[in-house]
Tab-separated table of N, CA, C and O in Angstrom:
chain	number	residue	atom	x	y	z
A	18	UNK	N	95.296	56.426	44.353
A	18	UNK	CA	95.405	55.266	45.222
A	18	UNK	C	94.099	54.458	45.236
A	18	UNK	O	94.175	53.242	45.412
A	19	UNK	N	93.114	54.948	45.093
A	19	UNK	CA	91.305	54.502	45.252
A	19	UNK	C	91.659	53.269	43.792
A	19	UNK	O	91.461	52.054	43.803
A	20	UNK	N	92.154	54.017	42.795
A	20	UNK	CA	92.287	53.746	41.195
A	20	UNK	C	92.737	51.992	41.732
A	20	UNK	O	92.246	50.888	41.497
A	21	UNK	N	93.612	52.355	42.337
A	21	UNK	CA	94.800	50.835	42.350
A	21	UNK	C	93.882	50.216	43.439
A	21	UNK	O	93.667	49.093	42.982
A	22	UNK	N	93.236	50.307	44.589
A	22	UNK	CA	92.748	49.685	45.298
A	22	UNK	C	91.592	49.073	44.395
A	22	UNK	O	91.378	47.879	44.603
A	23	UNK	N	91.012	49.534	43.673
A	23	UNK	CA	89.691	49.079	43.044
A	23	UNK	C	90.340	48.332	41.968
A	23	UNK	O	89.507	47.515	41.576
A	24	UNK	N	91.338	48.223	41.353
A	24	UNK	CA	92.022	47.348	40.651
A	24	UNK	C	92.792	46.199	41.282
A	24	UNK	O	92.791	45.099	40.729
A	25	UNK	N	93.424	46.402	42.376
A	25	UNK	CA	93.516	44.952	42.958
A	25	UNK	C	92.236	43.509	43.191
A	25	UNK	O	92.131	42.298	42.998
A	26	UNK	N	91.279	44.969	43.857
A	26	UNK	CA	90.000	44.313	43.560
A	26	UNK	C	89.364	43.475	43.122
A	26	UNK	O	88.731	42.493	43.509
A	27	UNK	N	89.689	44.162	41.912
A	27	UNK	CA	89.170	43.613	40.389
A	27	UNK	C	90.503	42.304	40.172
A	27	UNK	O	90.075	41.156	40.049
A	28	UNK	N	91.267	42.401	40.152
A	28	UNK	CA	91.955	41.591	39.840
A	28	UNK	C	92.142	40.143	40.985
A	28	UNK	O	92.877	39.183	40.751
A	29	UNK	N	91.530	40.262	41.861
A	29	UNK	CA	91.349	39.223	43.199
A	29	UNK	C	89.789	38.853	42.381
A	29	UNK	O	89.767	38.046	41.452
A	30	UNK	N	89.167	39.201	42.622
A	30	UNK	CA	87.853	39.013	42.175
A	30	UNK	C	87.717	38.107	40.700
A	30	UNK	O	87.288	36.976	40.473
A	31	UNK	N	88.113	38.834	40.106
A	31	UNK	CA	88.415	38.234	38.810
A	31	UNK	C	89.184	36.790	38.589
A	31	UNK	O	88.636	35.797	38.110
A	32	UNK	N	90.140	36.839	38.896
A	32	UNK	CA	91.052	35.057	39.732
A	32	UNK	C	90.106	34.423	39.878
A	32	UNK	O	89.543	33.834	38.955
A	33	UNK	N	89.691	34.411	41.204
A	33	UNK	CA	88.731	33.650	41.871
A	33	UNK	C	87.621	33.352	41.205
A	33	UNK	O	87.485	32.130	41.268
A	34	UNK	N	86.629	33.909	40.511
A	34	UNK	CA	85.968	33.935	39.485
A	34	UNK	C	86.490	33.322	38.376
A	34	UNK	O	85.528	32.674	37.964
A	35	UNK	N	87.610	33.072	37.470
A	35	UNK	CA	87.878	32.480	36.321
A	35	UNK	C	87.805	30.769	37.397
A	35	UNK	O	87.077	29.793	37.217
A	36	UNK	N	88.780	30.989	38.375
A	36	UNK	CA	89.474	30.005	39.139
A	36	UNK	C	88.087	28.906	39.513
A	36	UNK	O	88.147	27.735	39.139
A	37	UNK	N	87.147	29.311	40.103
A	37	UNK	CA	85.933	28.928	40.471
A	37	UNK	C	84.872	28.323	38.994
A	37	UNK	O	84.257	27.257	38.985
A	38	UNK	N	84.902	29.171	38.052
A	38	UNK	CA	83.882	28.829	36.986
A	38	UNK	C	84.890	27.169	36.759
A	38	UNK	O	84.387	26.051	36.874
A	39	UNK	N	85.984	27.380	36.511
A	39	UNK	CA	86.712	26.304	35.625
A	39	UNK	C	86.835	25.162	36.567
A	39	UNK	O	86.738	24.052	36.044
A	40	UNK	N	87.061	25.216	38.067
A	40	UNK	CA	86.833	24.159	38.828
A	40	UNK	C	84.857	23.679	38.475
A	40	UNK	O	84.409	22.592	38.111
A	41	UNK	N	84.354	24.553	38.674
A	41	UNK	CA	82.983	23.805	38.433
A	41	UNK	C	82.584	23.094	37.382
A	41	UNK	O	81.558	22.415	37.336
A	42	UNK	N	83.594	23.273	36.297
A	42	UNK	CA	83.136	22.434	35.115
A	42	UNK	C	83.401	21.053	35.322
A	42	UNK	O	82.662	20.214	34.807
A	43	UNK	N	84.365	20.730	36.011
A	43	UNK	CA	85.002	19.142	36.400
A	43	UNK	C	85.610	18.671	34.999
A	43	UNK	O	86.607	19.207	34.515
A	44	UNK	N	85.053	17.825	34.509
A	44	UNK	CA	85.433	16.607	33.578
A	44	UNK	C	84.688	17.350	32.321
A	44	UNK	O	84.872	16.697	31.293
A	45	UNK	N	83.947	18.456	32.119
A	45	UNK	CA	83.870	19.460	31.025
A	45	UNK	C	84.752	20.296	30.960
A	45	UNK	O	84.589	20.821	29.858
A	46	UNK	N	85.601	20.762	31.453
A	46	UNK	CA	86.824	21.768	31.410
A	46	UNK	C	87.508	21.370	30.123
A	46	UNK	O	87.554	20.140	30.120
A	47	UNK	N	88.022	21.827	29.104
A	47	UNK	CA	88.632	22.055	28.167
A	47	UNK	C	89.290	23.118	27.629
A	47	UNK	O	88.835	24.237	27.867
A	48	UNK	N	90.472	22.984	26.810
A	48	UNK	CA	90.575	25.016	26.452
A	48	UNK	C	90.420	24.409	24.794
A	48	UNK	O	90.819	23.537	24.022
A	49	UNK	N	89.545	25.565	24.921
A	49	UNK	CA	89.114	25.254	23.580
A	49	UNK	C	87.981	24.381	23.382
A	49	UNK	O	87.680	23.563	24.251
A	50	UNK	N	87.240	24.505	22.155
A	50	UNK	CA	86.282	23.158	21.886
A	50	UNK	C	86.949	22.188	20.740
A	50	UNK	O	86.938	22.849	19.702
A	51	UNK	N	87.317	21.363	20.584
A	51	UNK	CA	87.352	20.694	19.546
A	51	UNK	C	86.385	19.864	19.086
A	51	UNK	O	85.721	19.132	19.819
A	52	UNK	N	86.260	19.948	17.786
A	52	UNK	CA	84.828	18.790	17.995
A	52	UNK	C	85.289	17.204	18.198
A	52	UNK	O	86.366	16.635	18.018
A	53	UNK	N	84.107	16.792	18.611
A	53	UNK	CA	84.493	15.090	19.119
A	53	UNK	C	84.931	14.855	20.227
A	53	UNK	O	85.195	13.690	20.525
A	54	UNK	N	85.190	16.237	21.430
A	54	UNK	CA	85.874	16.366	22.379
A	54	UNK	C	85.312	17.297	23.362
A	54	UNK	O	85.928	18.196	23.934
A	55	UNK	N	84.031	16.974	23.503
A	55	UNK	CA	83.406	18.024	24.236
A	55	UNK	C	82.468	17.364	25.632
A	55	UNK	O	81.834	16.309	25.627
A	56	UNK	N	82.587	18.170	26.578
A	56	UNK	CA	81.928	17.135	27.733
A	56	UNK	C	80.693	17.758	28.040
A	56	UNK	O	80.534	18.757	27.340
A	57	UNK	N	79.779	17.548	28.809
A	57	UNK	CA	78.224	17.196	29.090
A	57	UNK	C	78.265	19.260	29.058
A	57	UNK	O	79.224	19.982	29.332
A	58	UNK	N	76.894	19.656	28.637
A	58	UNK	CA	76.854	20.857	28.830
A	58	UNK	C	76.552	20.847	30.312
A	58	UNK	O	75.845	20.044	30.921
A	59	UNK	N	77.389	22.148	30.896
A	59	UNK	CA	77.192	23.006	32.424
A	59	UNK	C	76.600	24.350	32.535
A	59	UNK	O	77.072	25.464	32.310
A	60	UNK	N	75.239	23.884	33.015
A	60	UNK	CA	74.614	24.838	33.005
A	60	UNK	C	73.854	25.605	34.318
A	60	UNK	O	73.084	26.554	34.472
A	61	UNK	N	74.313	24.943	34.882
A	61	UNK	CA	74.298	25.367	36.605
A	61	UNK	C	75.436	26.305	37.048
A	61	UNK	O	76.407	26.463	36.308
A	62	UNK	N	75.331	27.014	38.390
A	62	UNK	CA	76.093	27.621	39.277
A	62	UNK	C	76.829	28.757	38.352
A	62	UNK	O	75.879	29.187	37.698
A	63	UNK	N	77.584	29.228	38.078
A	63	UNK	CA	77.992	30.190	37.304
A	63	UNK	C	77.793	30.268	35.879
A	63	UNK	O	78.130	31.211	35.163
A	64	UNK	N	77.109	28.999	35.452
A	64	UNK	CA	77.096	29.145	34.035
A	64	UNK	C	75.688	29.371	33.813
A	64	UNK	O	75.246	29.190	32.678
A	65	UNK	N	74.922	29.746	34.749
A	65	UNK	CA	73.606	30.102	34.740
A	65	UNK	C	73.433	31.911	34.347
A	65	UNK	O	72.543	32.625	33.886
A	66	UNK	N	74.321	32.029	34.658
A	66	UNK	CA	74.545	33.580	34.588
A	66	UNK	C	74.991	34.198	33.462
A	66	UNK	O	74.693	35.277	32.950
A	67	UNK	N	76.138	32.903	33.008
A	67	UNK	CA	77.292	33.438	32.228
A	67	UNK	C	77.349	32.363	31.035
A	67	UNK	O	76.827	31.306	31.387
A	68	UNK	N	77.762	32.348	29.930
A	68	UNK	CA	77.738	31.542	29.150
A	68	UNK	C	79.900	30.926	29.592
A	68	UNK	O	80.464	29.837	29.707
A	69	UNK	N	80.271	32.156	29.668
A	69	UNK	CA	81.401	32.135	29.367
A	69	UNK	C	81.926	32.796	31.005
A	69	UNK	O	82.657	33.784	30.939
A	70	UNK	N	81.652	32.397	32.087
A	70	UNK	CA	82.330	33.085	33.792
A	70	UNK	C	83.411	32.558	33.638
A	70	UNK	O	83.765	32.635	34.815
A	71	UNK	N	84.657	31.835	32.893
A	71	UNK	CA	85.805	31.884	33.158
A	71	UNK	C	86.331	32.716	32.510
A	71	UNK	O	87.279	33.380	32.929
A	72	UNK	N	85.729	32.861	31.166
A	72	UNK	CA	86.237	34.299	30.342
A	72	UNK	C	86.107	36.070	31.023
A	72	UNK	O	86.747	37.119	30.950
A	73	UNK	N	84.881	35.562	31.668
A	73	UNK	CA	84.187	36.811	32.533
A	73	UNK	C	85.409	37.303	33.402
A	73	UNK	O	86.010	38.363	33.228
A	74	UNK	N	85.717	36.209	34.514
A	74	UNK	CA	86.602	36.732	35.442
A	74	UNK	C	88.001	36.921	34.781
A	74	UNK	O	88.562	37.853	35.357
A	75	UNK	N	88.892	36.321	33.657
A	75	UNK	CA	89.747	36.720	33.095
A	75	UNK	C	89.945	38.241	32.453
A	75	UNK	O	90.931	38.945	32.672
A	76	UNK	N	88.665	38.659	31.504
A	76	UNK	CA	88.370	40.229	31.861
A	76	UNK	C	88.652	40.989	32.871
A	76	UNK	O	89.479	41.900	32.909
A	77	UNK	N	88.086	40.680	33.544
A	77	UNK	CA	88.134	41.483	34.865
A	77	UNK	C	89.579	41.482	35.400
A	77	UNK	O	90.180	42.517	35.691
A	78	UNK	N	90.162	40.066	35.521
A	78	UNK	CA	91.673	40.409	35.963
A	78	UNK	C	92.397	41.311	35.111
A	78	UNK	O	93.175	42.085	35.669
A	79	UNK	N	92.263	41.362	33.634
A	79	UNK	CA	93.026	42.046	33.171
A	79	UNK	C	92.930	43.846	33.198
A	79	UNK	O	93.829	44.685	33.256
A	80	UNK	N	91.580	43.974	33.135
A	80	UNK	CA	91.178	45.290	33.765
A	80	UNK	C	91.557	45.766	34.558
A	80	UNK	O	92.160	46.820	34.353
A	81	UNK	N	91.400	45.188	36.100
A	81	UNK	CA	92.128	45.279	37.203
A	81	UNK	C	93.501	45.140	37.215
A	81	UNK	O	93.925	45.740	38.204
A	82	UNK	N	94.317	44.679	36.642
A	82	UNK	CA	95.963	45.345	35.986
A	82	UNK	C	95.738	46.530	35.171
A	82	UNK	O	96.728	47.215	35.429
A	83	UNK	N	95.082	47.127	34.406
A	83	UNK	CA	95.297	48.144	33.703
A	83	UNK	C	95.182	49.389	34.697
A	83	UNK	O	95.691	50.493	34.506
A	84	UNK	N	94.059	48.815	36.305
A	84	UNK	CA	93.737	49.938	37.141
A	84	UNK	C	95.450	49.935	38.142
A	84	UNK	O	95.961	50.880	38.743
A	85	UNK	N	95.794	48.974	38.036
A	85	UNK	CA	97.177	48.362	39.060
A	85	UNK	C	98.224	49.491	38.697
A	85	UNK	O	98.676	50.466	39.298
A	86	UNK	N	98.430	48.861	37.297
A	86	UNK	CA	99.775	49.161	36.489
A	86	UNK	C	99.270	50.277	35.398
A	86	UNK	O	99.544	49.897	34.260
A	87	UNK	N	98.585	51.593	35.429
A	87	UNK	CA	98.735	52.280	34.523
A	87	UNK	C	99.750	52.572	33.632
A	87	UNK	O	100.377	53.630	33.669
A	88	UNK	N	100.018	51.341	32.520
A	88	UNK	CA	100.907	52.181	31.517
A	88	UNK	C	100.110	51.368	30.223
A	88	UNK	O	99.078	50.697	30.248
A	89	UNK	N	101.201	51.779	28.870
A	89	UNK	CA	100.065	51.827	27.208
A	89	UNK	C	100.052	50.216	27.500
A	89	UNK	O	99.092	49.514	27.183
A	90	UNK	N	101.195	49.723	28.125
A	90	UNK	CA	101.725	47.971	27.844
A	90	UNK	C	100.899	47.174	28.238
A	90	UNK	O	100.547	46.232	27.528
A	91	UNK	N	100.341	47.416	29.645
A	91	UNK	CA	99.424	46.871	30.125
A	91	UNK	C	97.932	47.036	29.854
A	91	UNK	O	97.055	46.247	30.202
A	92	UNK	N	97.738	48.416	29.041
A	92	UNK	CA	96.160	48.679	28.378
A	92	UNK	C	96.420	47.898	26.667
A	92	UNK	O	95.381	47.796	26.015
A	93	UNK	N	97.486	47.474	26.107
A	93	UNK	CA	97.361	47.433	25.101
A	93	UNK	C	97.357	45.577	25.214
A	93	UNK	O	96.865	44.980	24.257
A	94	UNK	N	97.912	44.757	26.392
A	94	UNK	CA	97.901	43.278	26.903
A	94	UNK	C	96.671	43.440	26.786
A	94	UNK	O	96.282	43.231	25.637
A	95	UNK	N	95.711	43.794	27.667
A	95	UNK	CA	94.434	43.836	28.310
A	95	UNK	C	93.121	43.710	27.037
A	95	UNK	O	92.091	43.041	26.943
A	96	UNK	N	93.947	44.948	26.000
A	96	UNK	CA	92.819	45.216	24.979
A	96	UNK	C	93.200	43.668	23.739
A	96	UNK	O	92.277	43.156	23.107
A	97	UNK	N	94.296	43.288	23.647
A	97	UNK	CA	94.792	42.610	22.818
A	97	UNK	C	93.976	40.331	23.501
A	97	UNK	O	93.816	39.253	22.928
A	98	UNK	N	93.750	40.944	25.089
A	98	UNK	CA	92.998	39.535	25.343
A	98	UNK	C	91.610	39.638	25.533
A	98	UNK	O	90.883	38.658	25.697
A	99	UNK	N	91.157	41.016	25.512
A	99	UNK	CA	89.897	41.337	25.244
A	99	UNK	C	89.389	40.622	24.275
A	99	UNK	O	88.584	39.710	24.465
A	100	UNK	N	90.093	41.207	22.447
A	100	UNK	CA	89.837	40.708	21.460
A	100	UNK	C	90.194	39.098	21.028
A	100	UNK	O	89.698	38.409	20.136
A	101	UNK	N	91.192	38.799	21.962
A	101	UNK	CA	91.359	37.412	21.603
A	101	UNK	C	90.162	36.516	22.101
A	101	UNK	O	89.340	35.945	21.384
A	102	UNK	N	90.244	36.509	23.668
A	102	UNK	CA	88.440	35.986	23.922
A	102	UNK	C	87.677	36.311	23.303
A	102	UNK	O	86.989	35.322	23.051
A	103	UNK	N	87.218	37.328	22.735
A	103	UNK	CA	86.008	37.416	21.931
A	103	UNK	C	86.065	36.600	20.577
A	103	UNK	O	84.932	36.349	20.165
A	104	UNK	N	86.763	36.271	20.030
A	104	UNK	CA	87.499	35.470	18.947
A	104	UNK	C	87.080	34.028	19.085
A	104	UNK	O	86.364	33.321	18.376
A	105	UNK	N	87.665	33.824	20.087
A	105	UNK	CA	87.654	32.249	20.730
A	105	UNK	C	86.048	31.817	21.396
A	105	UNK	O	85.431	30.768	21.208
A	106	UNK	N	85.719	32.781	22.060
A	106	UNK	CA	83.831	32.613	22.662
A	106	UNK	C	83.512	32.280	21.125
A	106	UNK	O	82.942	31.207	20.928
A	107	UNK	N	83.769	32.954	20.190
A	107	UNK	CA	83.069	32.878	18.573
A	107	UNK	C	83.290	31.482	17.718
A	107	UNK	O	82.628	30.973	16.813
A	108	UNK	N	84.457	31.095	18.364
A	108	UNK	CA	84.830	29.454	17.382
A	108	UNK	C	84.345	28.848	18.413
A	108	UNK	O	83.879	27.817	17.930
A	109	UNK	N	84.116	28.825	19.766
A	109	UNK	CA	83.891	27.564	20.850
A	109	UNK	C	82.062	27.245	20.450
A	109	UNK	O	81.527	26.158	20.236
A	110	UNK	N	81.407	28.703	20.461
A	110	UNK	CA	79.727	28.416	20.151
A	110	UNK	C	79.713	27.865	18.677
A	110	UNK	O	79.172	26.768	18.815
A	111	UNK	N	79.837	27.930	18.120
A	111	UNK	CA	80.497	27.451	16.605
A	111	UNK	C	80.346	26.054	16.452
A	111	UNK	O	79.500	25.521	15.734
A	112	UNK	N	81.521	25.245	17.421
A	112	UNK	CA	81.646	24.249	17.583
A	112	UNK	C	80.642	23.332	18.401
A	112	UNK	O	80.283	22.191	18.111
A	113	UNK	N	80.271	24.112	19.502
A	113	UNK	CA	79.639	23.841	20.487
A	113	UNK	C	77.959	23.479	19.925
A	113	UNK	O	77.140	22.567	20.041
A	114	UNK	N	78.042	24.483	19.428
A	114	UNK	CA	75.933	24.308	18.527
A	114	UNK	C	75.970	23.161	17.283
A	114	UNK	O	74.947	22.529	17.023
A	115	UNK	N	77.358	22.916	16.455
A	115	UNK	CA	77.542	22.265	15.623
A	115	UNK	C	77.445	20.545	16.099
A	115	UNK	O	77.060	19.634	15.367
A	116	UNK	N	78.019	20.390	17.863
A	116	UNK	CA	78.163	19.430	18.113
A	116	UNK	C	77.186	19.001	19.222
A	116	UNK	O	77.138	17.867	19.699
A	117	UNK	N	76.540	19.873	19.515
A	117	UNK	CA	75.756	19.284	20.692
A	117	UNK	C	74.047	19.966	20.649
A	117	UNK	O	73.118	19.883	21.452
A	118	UNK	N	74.191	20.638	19.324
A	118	UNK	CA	72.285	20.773	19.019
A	118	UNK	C	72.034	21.950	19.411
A	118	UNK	O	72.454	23.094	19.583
A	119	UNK	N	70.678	20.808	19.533
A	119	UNK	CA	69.183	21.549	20.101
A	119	UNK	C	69.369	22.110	21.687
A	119	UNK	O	68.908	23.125	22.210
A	120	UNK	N	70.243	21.025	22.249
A	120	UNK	CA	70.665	21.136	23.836
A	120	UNK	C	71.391	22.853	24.330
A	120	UNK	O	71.307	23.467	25.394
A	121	UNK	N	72.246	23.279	22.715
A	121	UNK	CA	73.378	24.169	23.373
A	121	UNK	C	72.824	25.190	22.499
A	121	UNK	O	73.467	26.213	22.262
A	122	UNK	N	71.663	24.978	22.000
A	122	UNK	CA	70.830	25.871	21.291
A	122	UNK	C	69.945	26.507	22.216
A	122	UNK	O	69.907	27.734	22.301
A	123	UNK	N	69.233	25.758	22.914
A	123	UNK	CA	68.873	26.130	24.174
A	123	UNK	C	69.338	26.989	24.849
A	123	UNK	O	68.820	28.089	25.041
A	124	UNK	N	70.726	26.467	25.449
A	124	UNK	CA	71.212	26.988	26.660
A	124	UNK	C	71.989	28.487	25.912
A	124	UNK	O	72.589	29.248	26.672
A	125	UNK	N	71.960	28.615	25.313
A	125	UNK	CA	72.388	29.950	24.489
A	125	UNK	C	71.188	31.115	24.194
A	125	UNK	O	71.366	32.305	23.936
A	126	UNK	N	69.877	30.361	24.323
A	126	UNK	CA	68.506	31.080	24.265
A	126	UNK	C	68.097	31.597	26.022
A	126	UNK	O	67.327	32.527	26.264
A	127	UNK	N	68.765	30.808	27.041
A	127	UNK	CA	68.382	31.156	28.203
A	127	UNK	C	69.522	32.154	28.613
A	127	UNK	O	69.203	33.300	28.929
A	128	UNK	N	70.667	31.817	28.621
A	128	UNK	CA	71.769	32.160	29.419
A	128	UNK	C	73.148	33.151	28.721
A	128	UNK	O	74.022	32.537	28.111
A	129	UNK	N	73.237	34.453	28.844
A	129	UNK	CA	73.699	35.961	28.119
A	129	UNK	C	75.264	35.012	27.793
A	129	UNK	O	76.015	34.238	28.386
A	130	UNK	N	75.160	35.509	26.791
A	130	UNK	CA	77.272	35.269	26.658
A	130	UNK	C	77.988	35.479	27.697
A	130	UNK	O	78.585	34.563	28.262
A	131	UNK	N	78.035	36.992	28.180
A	131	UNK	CA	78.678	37.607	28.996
A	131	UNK	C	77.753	37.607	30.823
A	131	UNK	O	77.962	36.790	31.719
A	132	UNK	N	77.160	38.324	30.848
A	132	UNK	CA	76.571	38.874	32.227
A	132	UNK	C	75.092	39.573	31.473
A	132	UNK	O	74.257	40.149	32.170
């Protein structure tokens, strides 16, 4: 029962956290980078921490279902968007250093991918 309480947790926490990073971006919010289509770098309030706090708290929600719903379906969702974000963090900096420099060269020298 501790298991599932600390996974609701996680999964409230995590929401709010994806929910929060992506409201703070405003008029930078995008899914995805495309180039030619990218808005001002955000490097304040959660993205000071995090390169990627909407990816951060999406982790975490899915974790917190694997603590919810122990079965393979839900560890194998969880592990399967694990690897997909990590995929996608990899084409967005890609794009992101290709299109915006020295600036996102920077902010990649101050501020961890993850936590």
């Amino acid at each position: 029962m501790a298991i599932r309480i600390a996974g609701m947790a996680m999964v409230l926490a995590g929401g709010l956290i994806a929910l929060y990073a992506q409201h703070y971006m405003g008029k930078s919010w995008r899914i995805g980078a495309a180039e030619g289509h990218l808005g001002a770098i955000v490097d304040t309030g959660p993205f000071s921490l995090s390169r990627n706090p909407v990816f951060v708290g999406q982790i975490a929600l899915f974790v917190g279902l694997v603590l919810v719903f122990t079965t393979v379906l839900q560890l194998a969702i969880a592990i399967v968007l694990v690897i997909a974000v990590m995929l996608q963090v990899k084409i967005e900096e890609r794009v992101l250093s290709k299109e915006l420099g020295p600036s996102y060269d920077a902010y990649r020298q101050r501020v961890r991918r993850w936590l």
